[in-house]
Coordinates of C-alpha atoms in Angstrom, one line a residue:
Chain A
X362 CA 64.7 136.2 131.1
X363 CA 63.7 134.9 127.8
X364 CA 67.0 133.6 126.5
X365 CA 67.3 129.9 126.7
X366 CA 69.6 128.8 129.4
X367 CA 69.4 132.1 131.2
X368 CA 68.3 130.4 134.4
X369 CA 71.1 127.9 134.2
X370 CA 73.7 130.7 133.9
X371 CA 72.1 132.5 136.8
X372 CA 72.4 129.3 138.8
X373 CA 76.0 128.8 137.8
X374 CA 76.7 132.3 139.1
X375 CA 75.3 131.3 142.4
X376 CA 77.5 128.2 142.5
X377 CA 80.5 130.3 141.6
X378 CA 79.7 132.9 144.2
X379 CA 79.5 130.1 146.8
X380 CA 82.7 128.5 145.7
X381 CA 84.8 131.7 145.7
X382 CA 83.4 133.2 148.8
X383 CA 83.8 130.0 150.8
X384 CA 87.5 131.0 151.0
X385 CA 86.6 134.3 152.6
X386 CA 83.3 133.9 154.3
X387 CA 82.6 131.5 157.1
X388 CA 78.9 131.7 156.3
X389 CA 79.5 129.7 153.2
X390 CA 81.0 126.7 154.9
X391 CA 79.1 123.9 156.5
X392 CA 80.9 123.4 159.8
X393 CA 82.6 126.7 160.6
X394 CA 81.3 128.8 163.4
X395 CA 82.1 127.4 166.8
X396 CA 82.2 130.8 168.5
X397 CA 79.2 129.8 170.6
X398 CA 80.7 126.6 171.9
X399 CA 82.2 126.6 175.3
X400 CA 85.8 126.7 174.3
X401 CA 85.2 128.7 171.2
X402 CA 86.6 126.1 168.8
X403 CA 86.9 122.5 167.8
X404 CA 90.4 121.1 167.9
X405 CA 91.8 122.2 164.6
X406 CA 94.1 119.4 163.8
X407 CA 93.2 115.7 163.9
X408 CA 96.9 115.1 164.5
X409 CA 96.5 116.3 168.0
X410 CA 94.3 113.4 168.8
X411 CA 94.4 111.4 171.0
X412 CA 96.7 113.4 173.2
X413 CA 97.1 110.8 175.9
X414 CA 95.5 107.5 176.4
X415 CA 92.2 107.7 178.2
X416 CA 91.9 111.4 177.7
X417 CA 88.6 112.6 176.5
X418 CA 88.3 115.6 174.1
X419 CA 85.5 116.8 176.3
X420 CA 85.0 120.1 174.5
X421 CA 83.9 118.4 171.4
X422 CA 81.0 116.5 173.1
X423 CA 79.8 118.8 175.8
X424 CA 78.3 121.3 173.4
X425 CA 75.8 122.4 175.9
X426 CA 74.7 121.7 179.4
X427 CA 72.2 119.2 178.0
X428 CA 74.4 117.1 175.8
X429 CA 73.9 113.5 176.4
X430 CA 75.3 110.2 175.4
X431 CA 74.8 107.3 177.8
X432 CA 73.7 107.1 181.4
X433 CA 76.0 106.9 184.4
X434 CA 75.4 106.3 188.1
X435 CA 76.2 109.0 190.6
X436 CA 77.9 108.6 194.0
X437 CA 78.7 111.3 196.5
X438 CA 82.5 110.8 196.7
X439 CA 84.7 108.4 198.6
X440 CA 84.2 104.7 198.2
X441 CA 81.7 104.5 195.3
X442 CA 79.6 101.7 196.7
X443 CA 79.3 103.3 200.1
X444 CA 77.9 106.5 198.8
X445 CA 76.0 105.4 195.7
X446 CA 72.7 107.1 195.4
X447 CA 71.0 104.3 193.6
X448 CA 68.8 102.1 195.9
X449 CA 68.0 99.5 193.2
X450 CA 64.3 100.5 193.1
X451 CA 64.2 99.4 189.5
X452 CA 62.0 102.2 188.3
X453 CA 64.4 103.1 185.5
X454 CA 64.6 99.4 184.5
X455 CA 60.8 99.3 184.1
X456 CA 60.5 102.7 182.3
X457 CA 63.5 102.3 179.9
X458 CA 61.9 102.4 176.5
X459 CA 64.4 100.0 174.8
X460 CA 64.8 97.9 177.9
X461 CA 68.5 98.2 178.1
X462 CA 68.9 98.3 181.9
X463 CA 69.3 95.3 184.2
X464 CA 69.3 95.6 187.9
X465 CA 69.6 93.2 190.8
X466 CA 69.2 94.3 194.4
X467 CA 71.9 93.7 197.0
X468 CA 71.4 91.7 200.1
X469 CA 73.7 91.3 203.1
X470 CA 74.6 87.8 204.5
X471 CA 71.4 87.6 206.6
X472 CA 69.3 88.1 203.4
X473 CA 68.4 91.7 204.4
X474 CA 68.0 94.1 201.5
X475 CA 70.6 96.8 201.7
X476 CA 69.7 99.8 199.6
X477 CA 72.1 99.5 196.7
X478 CA 72.4 97.5 193.4
X479 CA 74.3 94.3 193.3
X480 CA 74.2 94.3 189.5
X481 CA 73.5 97.3 187.4
X482 CA 74.1 96.8 183.7
X483 CA 73.4 99.1 180.8
X484 CA 73.7 97.7 177.3
X485 CA 74.8 100.8 175.5
X486 CA 74.4 99.1 172.2
X487 CA 70.7 99.1 172.8
X488 CA 70.5 102.4 174.8
X489 CA 69.0 105.2 172.7
X490 CA 70.2 108.2 174.8
X491 CA 66.6 109.3 175.5
X492 CA 67.2 110.0 179.2
X493 CA 63.9 108.8 180.3
X494 CA 65.8 107.0 183.1
X495 CA 67.1 110.3 184.3
X496 CA 63.7 111.8 184.5
X497 CA 62.0 109.0 186.3
X498 CA 64.7 108.5 188.9
X499 CA 63.4 109.7 192.3
X500 CA 66.8 109.6 193.9
X501 CA 68.8 111.7 191.3
X502 CA 71.0 108.6 191.0
X503 CA 71.3 108.2 187.3
X504 CA 72.3 111.1 184.9
X505 CA 73.6 111.3 181.4
X506 CA 77.3 111.1 180.7
X507 CA 78.9 112.8 177.7
X508 CA 81.7 110.3 177.3
X509 CA 81.8 109.1 173.7
X510 CA 84.9 107.0 173.2
X511 CA 83.3 103.7 173.7
X512 CA 84.4 101.7 170.7
X513 CA 85.6 98.2 171.6
X514 CA 87.0 95.2 169.8
X515 CA 85.1 92.9 172.1
X516 CA 81.8 92.1 170.6
X517 CA 80.6 89.9 173.5
X518 CA 79.9 92.2 176.3
X519 CA 82.2 95.0 175.2
X520 CA 79.3 97.4 175.0
X521 CA 77.7 96.1 178.2
X522 CA 78.7 98.6 180.8
X523 CA 78.8 97.1 184.3
X524 CA 78.0 98.8 187.6
X525 CA 81.5 99.6 188.6
X526 CA 82.2 101.4 185.2
X527 CA 78.9 103.2 185.4
X528 CA 79.7 104.7 188.8
X529 CA 80.9 108.3 188.6
X530 CA 81.3 110.9 191.3
X531 CA 79.2 113.9 191.7
X532 CA 82.3 116.0 191.1
X533 CA 82.7 114.5 187.6
X534 CA 79.1 115.4 187.0
X535 CA 79.8 119.0 188.0
X536 CA 82.7 119.0 185.6
X537 CA 80.7 117.9 182.5
X538 CA 77.3 119.5 183.1
X539 CA 78.0 122.3 185.6
X540 CA 74.7 124.1 185.4
X541 CA 72.5 121.0 185.4
X542 CA 74.5 119.5 188.3
X543 CA 74.2 122.7 190.4
X544 CA 70.5 122.8 189.8
X545 CA 70.2 119.1 190.7
X546 CA 72.2 119.6 193.9
X547 CA 69.9 122.6 194.8
X548 CA 66.8 120.5 194.2
X549 CA 68.1 117.7 196.3
X550 CA 69.1 120.0 199.2
X551 CA 65.6 121.5 199.1
X552 CA 64.0 118.1 199.1
X553 CA 66.2 117.0 202.0
X554 CA 65.3 120.2 203.9
X555 CA 61.6 119.7 203.2
X556 CA 61.9 116.1 204.3
X557 CA 63.7 117.1 207.5
X558 CA 61.2 119.8 208.3
X559 CA 58.4 117.3 207.8
X560 CA 60.1 114.8 210.0
X561 CA 60.7 117.4 212.6
X562 CA 57.1 118.5 212.4
X563 CA 55.9 114.9 212.6
X564 CA 58.2 114.3 215.6
X565 CA 56.9 117.4 217.4
X566 CA 53.4 116.4 216.7
X567 CA 54.0 112.9 218.1
X568 CA 55.8 114.5 221.1
X569 CA 52.9 116.8 221.7
X570 CA 50.4 114.0 221.4
X571 CA 52.5 111.9 223.8
X572 CA 52.6 114.8 226.3
X573 CA 48.9 115.4 226.0
X574 CA 48.3 111.7 226.5
X575 CA 50.6 111.7 229.5
X576 CA 48.9 114.7 230.9
X577 CA 45.5 113.2 230.5
X578 CA 46.7 110.0 232.1
X579 CA 48.1 112.0 235.0
X580 CA 44.9 113.9 235.3
X581 CA 42.9 110.7 235.3
X582 CA 45.2 109.3 237.9
X583 CA 44.8 112.4 240.2
X584 CA 41.1 112.1 239.6
X585 CA 41.2 108.5 240.6
X586 CA 43.3 109.4 243.6
X587 CA 40.9 112.1 244.6
X588 CA 38.1 109.7 244.5
Chain B
X125 CA 49.7 93.6 148.8
X126 CA 46.9 93.5 146.4
X127 CA 47.9 93.9 142.8
X128 CA 45.4 96.0 140.8
X129 CA 45.3 95.0 137.2
X130 CA 47.3 97.1 134.8
X131 CA 45.2 99.4 132.8
X132 CA 44.0 98.1 129.5
X133 CA 47.1 98.3 127.5
X134 CA 47.7 96.8 124.1
X135 CA 51.1 95.3 123.4
X136 CA 53.0 97.0 120.7
X137 CA 53.1 95.2 117.5
X138 CA 56.0 96.4 115.5
X139 CA 57.2 94.9 112.3
X140 CA 55.7 91.6 113.2
X141 CA 57.6 91.5 116.5
X142 CA 55.6 91.0 119.6
X143 CA 57.0 93.0 122.5
X144 CA 56.0 92.6 126.1
X145 CA 55.9 94.7 129.2
X146 CA 59.0 94.8 131.3
X147 CA 58.6 94.4 135.1
X148 CA 61.3 96.2 137.1
X149 CA 61.6 96.2 140.8
X150 CA 62.9 99.6 141.8
X151 CA 64.3 99.3 145.3
X152 CA 64.4 98.4 148.1
X153 CA 67.9 99.7 147.9
X154 CA 67.5 102.2 145.2
X155 CA 69.0 105.6 146.1
X156 CA 65.9 107.5 144.9
X157 CA 63.6 105.8 147.3
X158 CA 64.8 107.7 150.4
X159 CA 65.1 104.5 152.5
X160 CA 64.0 101.0 152.0
X161 CA 61.0 101.2 149.7
X162 CA 60.2 99.3 146.5
X163 CA 58.3 100.2 143.5
X164 CA 57.2 97.3 141.3
X165 CA 57.0 99.0 137.9
X166 CA 55.6 97.7 134.7
X167 CA 57.2 99.4 131.8
X168 CA 56.5 99.7 128.1
X169 CA 59.8 101.0 126.9
X170 CA 60.3 103.9 129.3
X171 CA 56.6 104.5 130.0
X172 CA 55.1 103.4 133.3
X173 CA 52.0 101.4 132.7
X174 CA 51.6 100.1 136.2
X175 CA 53.2 100.7 139.6
X176 CA 52.8 99.1 142.9
X177 CA 54.5 100.6 146.0
X178 CA 55.8 97.9 148.3
X179 CA 56.7 99.0 151.8
X180 CA 57.1 97.6 155.3
X181 CA 60.8 96.9 155.2
X182 CA 61.4 99.3 158.1
X183 CA 58.5 98.2 160.2
X184 CA 59.4 98.5 163.9
X185 CA 56.2 97.8 165.6
X186 CA 55.9 101.3 166.9
X187 CA 52.3 101.2 167.8
X188 CA 52.3 97.9 169.6
X189 CA 55.5 98.9 171.5
X190 CA 53.9 102.0 172.7
X191 CA 50.9 100.1 174.0
X192 CA 53.3 98.2 176.3
X193 CA 55.0 101.1 177.9
X194 CA 53.9 104.2 179.9
X195 CA 52.9 107.3 178.1
X196 CA 56.2 109.1 178.8
X197 CA 58.3 106.2 177.6
X198 CA 57.0 106.3 174.1
X199 CA 57.9 109.9 173.7
X200 CA 61.5 109.1 172.5
X201 CA 60.0 106.6 170.0
X202 CA 58.0 109.4 168.3
X203 CA 61.3 111.0 167.4
X204 CA 62.1 108.0 165.3
X205 CA 58.9 108.1 163.2
X206 CA 60.0 110.8 160.9
X207 CA 63.5 111.4 161.9
X208 CA 63.7 114.7 160.1
X209 CA 61.0 116.3 162.2
X210 CA 61.5 114.9 165.7
X211 CA 60.3 118.1 167.3
X212 CA 56.9 118.3 165.6
X213 CA 56.4 114.6 166.1
X214 CA 56.9 115.2 169.8
X215 CA 54.3 117.9 169.7
X216 CA 51.6 115.9 168.1
X217 CA 52.0 113.1 170.7
X218 CA 52.2 115.6 173.5
X219 CA 48.9 117.3 172.3
X220 CA 47.1 113.9 172.3
X221 CA 48.3 113.0 175.8
X222 CA 47.6 116.5 177.1
X223 CA 44.0 116.1 176.1
X224 CA 43.8 112.9 178.1
X225 CA 45.2 114.3 181.3
X226 CA 44.1 117.9 180.8
X227 CA 47.1 119.9 181.8
X228 CA 47.8 123.5 181.0
X229 CA 51.0 124.4 179.1
X230 CA 52.8 127.5 180.3
X231 CA 53.0 130.5 178.0
X232 CA 56.8 130.3 177.5
X233 CA 56.6 126.7 176.6
X234 CA 53.9 127.3 174.0
X235 CA 56.1 129.9 172.4
X236 CA 59.1 127.6 172.4
X237 CA 56.9 124.8 170.9
X238 CA 56.0 127.1 168.0
X239 CA 59.6 128.1 167.5
X240 CA 60.8 124.5 167.5
X241 CA 58.0 123.3 165.2
X242 CA 58.7 126.1 162.7
X243 CA 62.5 125.5 162.8
X244 CA 61.7 121.9 162.1
X245 CA 59.6 122.9 159.1
X246 CA 62.6 124.8 157.8
X247 CA 64.8 121.8 158.3
X248 CA 62.3 119.5 156.6
X249 CA 61.5 121.7 153.6
X250 CA 65.1 122.8 153.0
X251 CA 66.4 119.2 153.0
X252 CA 63.4 118.1 150.9
X253 CA 64.2 120.6 148.2
X254 CA 67.8 119.5 148.3
X255 CA 66.9 115.8 147.9
X256 CA 64.3 116.6 145.3
X257 CA 66.9 118.4 143.1
X258 CA 69.2 115.5 143.9
X259 CA 66.6 113.1 142.4
X260 CA 66.6 115.2 139.3
X261 CA 70.3 114.5 138.9
X262 CA 72.0 117.5 140.3
X263 CA 74.2 115.5 142.6
X264 CA 75.5 117.3 145.5
X265 CA 75.6 121.0 145.1
X266 CA 72.1 122.1 145.9
X267 CA 71.8 119.4 148.6
X268 CA 75.0 120.5 150.3
X269 CA 73.8 124.1 150.3
X270 CA 70.6 122.9 151.9
X271 CA 72.4 120.8 154.5
X272 CA 74.6 123.8 155.3
X273 CA 71.5 125.7 156.4
X274 CA 70.0 122.7 158.0
X275 CA 73.1 122.2 160.1
X276 CA 72.7 125.7 161.6
X277 CA 69.3 124.8 162.8
X278 CA 70.3 121.4 164.1
X279 CA 73.0 123.2 166.1
X280 CA 70.2 125.1 167.8
X281 CA 68.4 121.9 168.5
X282 CA 71.5 120.4 170.0
X283 CA 72.0 123.4 172.3
X284 CA 68.4 123.2 173.5
X285 CA 67.8 119.5 173.8
X286 CA 71.1 117.8 173.8
X287 CA 70.6 116.0 170.5
X288 CA 70.7 117.0 166.9
X289 CA 68.0 114.8 165.5
X290 CA 66.5 112.6 168.3
X291 CA 65.5 115.6 170.4
X292 CA 63.0 114.1 172.7
X293 CA 62.3 117.6 173.9
X294 CA 58.6 117.9 174.5
X295 CA 56.9 116.7 177.6
X296 CA 53.2 116.5 178.6
X297 CA 52.5 120.0 180.0
X298 CA 55.6 121.7 178.6
X299 CA 59.1 121.1 177.6
X300 CA 61.9 119.1 179.2
X301 CA 64.1 122.1 180.0
X302 CA 64.3 125.8 179.2
X303 CA 66.6 126.8 176.4
X304 CA 70.1 127.9 177.5
X305 CA 71.1 131.4 177.9
X306 CA 71.6 133.3 174.6
X307 CA 69.8 130.7 172.6
X308 CA 67.0 132.9 171.5
X309 CA 69.5 135.5 170.2
X310 CA 71.3 132.8 168.3
X311 CA 68.0 131.5 166.9
X312 CA 67.2 135.0 165.9
X313 CA 70.4 135.3 164.0
X314 CA 69.8 132.1 162.1
X315 CA 66.3 133.1 161.3
X316 CA 67.4 136.6 160.1
X317 CA 70.0 135.0 157.8
X318 CA 67.7 132.4 156.4
X319 CA 65.8 134.7 153.8
X320 CA 69.1 135.6 152.1
X321 CA 69.8 131.9 151.7
X322 CA 66.4 131.4 150.3
X323 CA 66.9 134.2 147.8
X324 CA 70.0 132.6 146.6
X325 CA 68.4 129.2 146.5
X326 CA 65.6 130.5 144.4
X327 CA 68.1 132.1 142.0
X328 CA 69.8 128.8 141.7
X329 CA 66.7 126.7 141.2
X330 CA 63.5 128.3 140.4
X331 CA 64.2 129.5 136.9
X332 CA 66.6 126.8 135.9
X333 CA 65.4 125.5 132.5
X334 CA 66.3 121.9 133.4
X335 CA 64.3 121.9 136.5
X336 CA 61.4 123.6 134.7
X337 CA 61.3 121.0 131.9
X338 CA 61.7 118.1 134.2
X339 CA 59.1 119.1 136.8
X340 CA 56.4 121.1 135.0
X341 CA 53.5 119.0 134.0
X342 CA 54.9 115.9 135.6
X343 CA 53.0 114.0 138.3
X344 CA 49.8 115.9 138.2
X345 CA 47.5 115.4 141.1
X346 CA 44.0 116.8 140.7
X347 CA 42.2 118.5 143.6
X348 CA 39.4 115.9 143.7
X349 CA 41.8 113.0 143.9
X350 CA 44.0 114.7 146.5
X351 CA 40.9 115.4 148.7
X352 CA 39.4 111.9 148.3
X353 CA 42.7 110.2 149.0
X354 CA 43.1 112.1 152.2
X355 CA 46.3 113.8 151.1
X356 CA 47.4 116.6 153.5
X357 CA 50.2 119.1 153.9
X358 CA 52.1 120.9 151.1
X359 CA 50.9 118.3 148.6
X360 CA 47.3 119.1 149.2
X361 CA 47.9 122.8 149.0
X362 CA 49.9 122.4 145.7
X363 CA 46.7 120.8 144.4
X364 CA 44.7 123.8 145.2
X365 CA 43.2 123.3 148.6
X366 CA 44.1 125.9 151.2
X367 CA 43.9 123.6 154.2
X368 CA 46.4 124.1 157.0
X369 CA 45.7 122.8 160.5
X370 CA 47.6 125.7 161.9
X371 CA 44.7 127.8 160.6
X372 CA 41.9 125.2 161.0
X373 CA 42.7 123.9 164.5
X374 CA 44.8 126.8 165.7
X375 CA 46.4 124.4 168.1
X376 CA 49.0 125.7 170.6
X377 CA 49.1 129.5 170.1
X378 CA 49.0 129.7 166.3
X379 CA 46.0 132.0 166.5
X380 CA 48.4 134.8 167.6
X381 CA 50.6 134.8 164.6
X382 CA 50.0 136.4 161.2
X383 CA 51.0 134.2 158.3
X384 CA 49.6 133.2 155.0
X385 CA 49.0 129.7 153.7
X386 CA 50.5 129.4 150.2
X387 CA 48.4 127.3 147.8
X388 CA 47.8 127.1 144.1
X389 CA 44.7 127.4 142.0
X390 CA 44.6 123.7 141.6
X391 CA 44.6 123.7 137.9
X392 CA 48.0 121.9 137.6
X393 CA 49.2 120.4 140.8
X394 CA 52.5 119.1 139.4
X395 CA 55.9 118.5 140.9
X396 CA 57.0 122.1 140.3
X397 CA 54.0 123.3 142.3
X398 CA 54.8 121.0 145.2
X399 CA 58.4 122.2 145.1
X400 CA 57.4 125.9 145.0
X401 CA 54.8 125.5 147.8
X402 CA 57.6 124.4 150.0
X403 CA 59.8 127.3 149.1
X404 CA 57.0 129.7 149.9
X405 CA 56.1 127.9 153.1
X406 CA 59.6 128.5 154.4
X407 CA 59.1 132.2 153.9
X408 CA 55.9 132.0 156.0
X409 CA 57.7 129.9 158.7
X410 CA 60.3 132.7 159.0
X411 CA 57.5 135.2 159.5
X412 CA 56.1 133.1 162.3
X413 CA 59.5 132.6 163.8
X414 CA 60.2 136.3 163.9
X415 CA 56.9 137.0 165.6
X416 CA 57.4 134.2 168.1
X417 CA 61.0 135.2 168.9
X418 CA 59.9 138.8 169.5
X419 CA 56.9 137.9 171.7
X420 CA 58.3 135.1 173.8
X421 CA 57.8 135.8 177.5
X422 CA 59.8 134.7 180.5
X423 CA 58.5 132.2 182.9
X424 CA 57.9 128.6 183.7
X425 CA 58.6 125.9 181.1
X426 CA 56.7 123.0 182.6
X427 CA 53.1 122.7 183.8
X428 CA 52.4 120.5 186.8
X429 CA 52.0 117.3 184.9
X430 CA 53.0 114.1 186.6
X431 CA 55.8 112.0 185.1
X432 CA 53.8 108.8 185.3
X433 CA 50.0 109.0 185.3
X434 CA 46.9 107.0 184.9
X435 CA 44.4 108.9 182.8
X436 CA 40.7 108.1 183.1
X437 CA 39.3 105.9 180.4
X438 CA 38.9 108.2 177.4
X439 CA 39.9 108.8 173.9
X440 CA 42.0 111.6 172.5
X441 CA 43.2 112.6 169.1
X442 CA 46.0 115.1 168.8
X443 CA 47.0 116.4 165.4
X444 CA 49.3 119.0 164.1
X445 CA 50.2 120.4 160.7
X446 CA 53.5 118.6 160.4
X447 CA 55.9 119.6 157.6
X448 CA 54.7 116.7 155.6
X449 CA 51.0 116.9 156.4
X450 CA 48.6 116.1 159.1
X451 CA 50.3 114.1 161.8
X452 CA 47.9 112.6 164.3
X453 CA 48.2 110.5 167.4
X454 CA 45.1 108.6 168.5
X455 CA 45.1 107.3 172.1
X456 CA 42.7 105.2 174.0
X457 CA 43.2 105.2 177.7
X458 CA 41.8 102.4 179.9
X459 CA 42.8 103.7 183.3
X460 CA 46.2 102.0 183.4
X461 CA 49.5 103.8 183.0
X462 CA 49.8 102.4 179.5
X463 CA 47.6 103.3 176.5
X464 CA 45.1 100.7 175.5
X465 CA 45.4 101.7 171.9
X466 CA 48.1 103.9 170.3
X467 CA 47.6 104.8 166.7
X468 CA 49.6 107.1 164.5
X469 CA 48.2 108.8 161.4
X470 CA 51.3 109.3 159.4
X471 CA 51.2 111.9 156.6
X472 CA 53.9 110.2 154.6
X473 CA 52.0 106.9 154.2
X474 CA 48.7 108.5 153.3
X475 CA 50.3 110.9 150.8
X476 CA 52.1 107.9 149.3
X477 CA 48.9 106.2 148.4
X478 CA 48.4 108.5 145.3
X479 CA 51.8 107.6 143.9
X480 CA 50.4 105.1 141.4
X481 CA 47.9 107.6 140.0
X482 CA 50.5 110.2 139.6
X483 CA 53.0 108.0 137.9
X484 CA 50.9 106.1 135.3
X485 CA 51.6 107.2 131.8
X486 CA 54.8 109.0 132.8
X487 CA 58.3 108.1 132.2
X488 CA 60.3 105.9 134.6
X489 CA 62.7 108.8 135.4
X490 CA 59.7 110.9 136.3
X491 CA 58.5 108.3 138.9
X492 CA 61.7 109.1 140.8
X493 CA 60.9 112.8 140.8
X494 CA 57.3 112.2 141.7
X495 CA 58.3 110.1 144.7
X496 CA 60.7 112.8 145.7
X497 CA 58.1 115.5 145.5
X498 CA 55.7 113.5 147.8
X499 CA 58.3 113.9 150.6
X500 CA 58.2 110.6 152.4
X501 CA 60.3 109.3 155.2
X502 CA 60.2 105.6 155.4
X503 CA 60.5 105.6 159.2
X504 CA 57.1 107.1 159.3
X505 CA 55.5 105.1 156.4
X506 CA 56.4 101.8 157.9
X507 CA 56.5 102.7 161.6

């Protein structure tokens, strides 16, 4: 303890131990253990990349169910604009903290509002991936994508993602976030069932009220007739 | 920025030569300033005779922005105050808003909040120590060891919240989502391995003669000055005041855990004390984490708090013991969905106010270490 420089030698021993054992122990490396990741490993060689044009190395981004990059719009399959869930209610536009969403409602030729967006732009150079839009959406229309290869040589609008590029099918969502998508589908089905039950109950109530009214009217009529 | 007069200082007269003070502007792009921060230093040779901190380069209008959006929407901005500790920033803000709308937080969420906050403390302290040694001139090695351990914890954050640093994980009345399957076991492994890393780190640093001679007796902060300047956190405890909001307020469920609050006698309060307090606090955080991971129940993660709400006109102040000190959010509600006033009490800024007092009379190289030992993040200082 008392020799001068003892602490330094002790520290050097630690450095040496780290250096040598980094060849044998994964513990000593910074990025090493991917056993908990979905596919067990990162791609080992950068030479494998990109395999084909347009291909995403999905396993590197979708670390978990909750990984998030930028939002996308969901549709239920088929022609995207026919089944798009978004009704252009503009709640996400108002709630977005960095104000990166721009929406315009769609109208038919008679000027009647059809429930879908005519314009839905997200400026991903402003977006901060906070997913507040996902949480406030009452229609489960907007969710987080994990696509990350978005670099572009176009500085004017290259990072402005338009409606048609934002549209992704629910199947794709199931692919990238399986658990979350299943939970969301379940929630939506439950809401739909509850809504249907409510509607049915309301309908029955209205029917019962109408019947009662009719019965009363008939009664009154017979009364009148009797008189 | 007001410039206080330099202390009464006689210019050196040597061999008939009249020398004068040298004014140096350290920063805003100086690597030791941990961001964009400037110290206007007046030097006599290498001795600091005056120092003025100049900040505001990173001002982002956080408070005014938050007054123009709903309560939920400013949650992701709190991540960006002190970007090392996004989880505990979230917690302080959630505490303040929960006081306004009076919601209950489920048991499991309370446990997870403690786990996340203590993991954040590990992240902060381990990287602070790394940067501190970096400021001393040990470029790389200790910092990389620190970042290796930090990365393991950030992996846990990523699995739970989807982001490494900008977690945005806390919500009013709970958390955004439950942790994925197997997360608690993985967190347990990380926590179990952490003490062995700390042992090694202490071997590497604590007895190193260079560190001892550079930090001991440098940047002394007396107990009286620390208290009167409103310094909080490890810095206050290094100056001899055992004040920890986890014990004082017992917010969340901190009353259920056994842990000690490391502090000194207050007779020195130098850079070495501040460094050691952080090393000791990490040990205590590990104790809390072990208890929390053992005791966490199953159940709901979210109380029934609405997404968008209009609190009654009221005031609320939520504060936590952040890794850097007391982080508080002061909210005034006026019945609309947006706060009327949103005020952050940043520990970094208030701890920074004593920088001049600590640096005067020291060497210019010591000013770098003293700044490092305060542990500031400019995102929080400037907001």
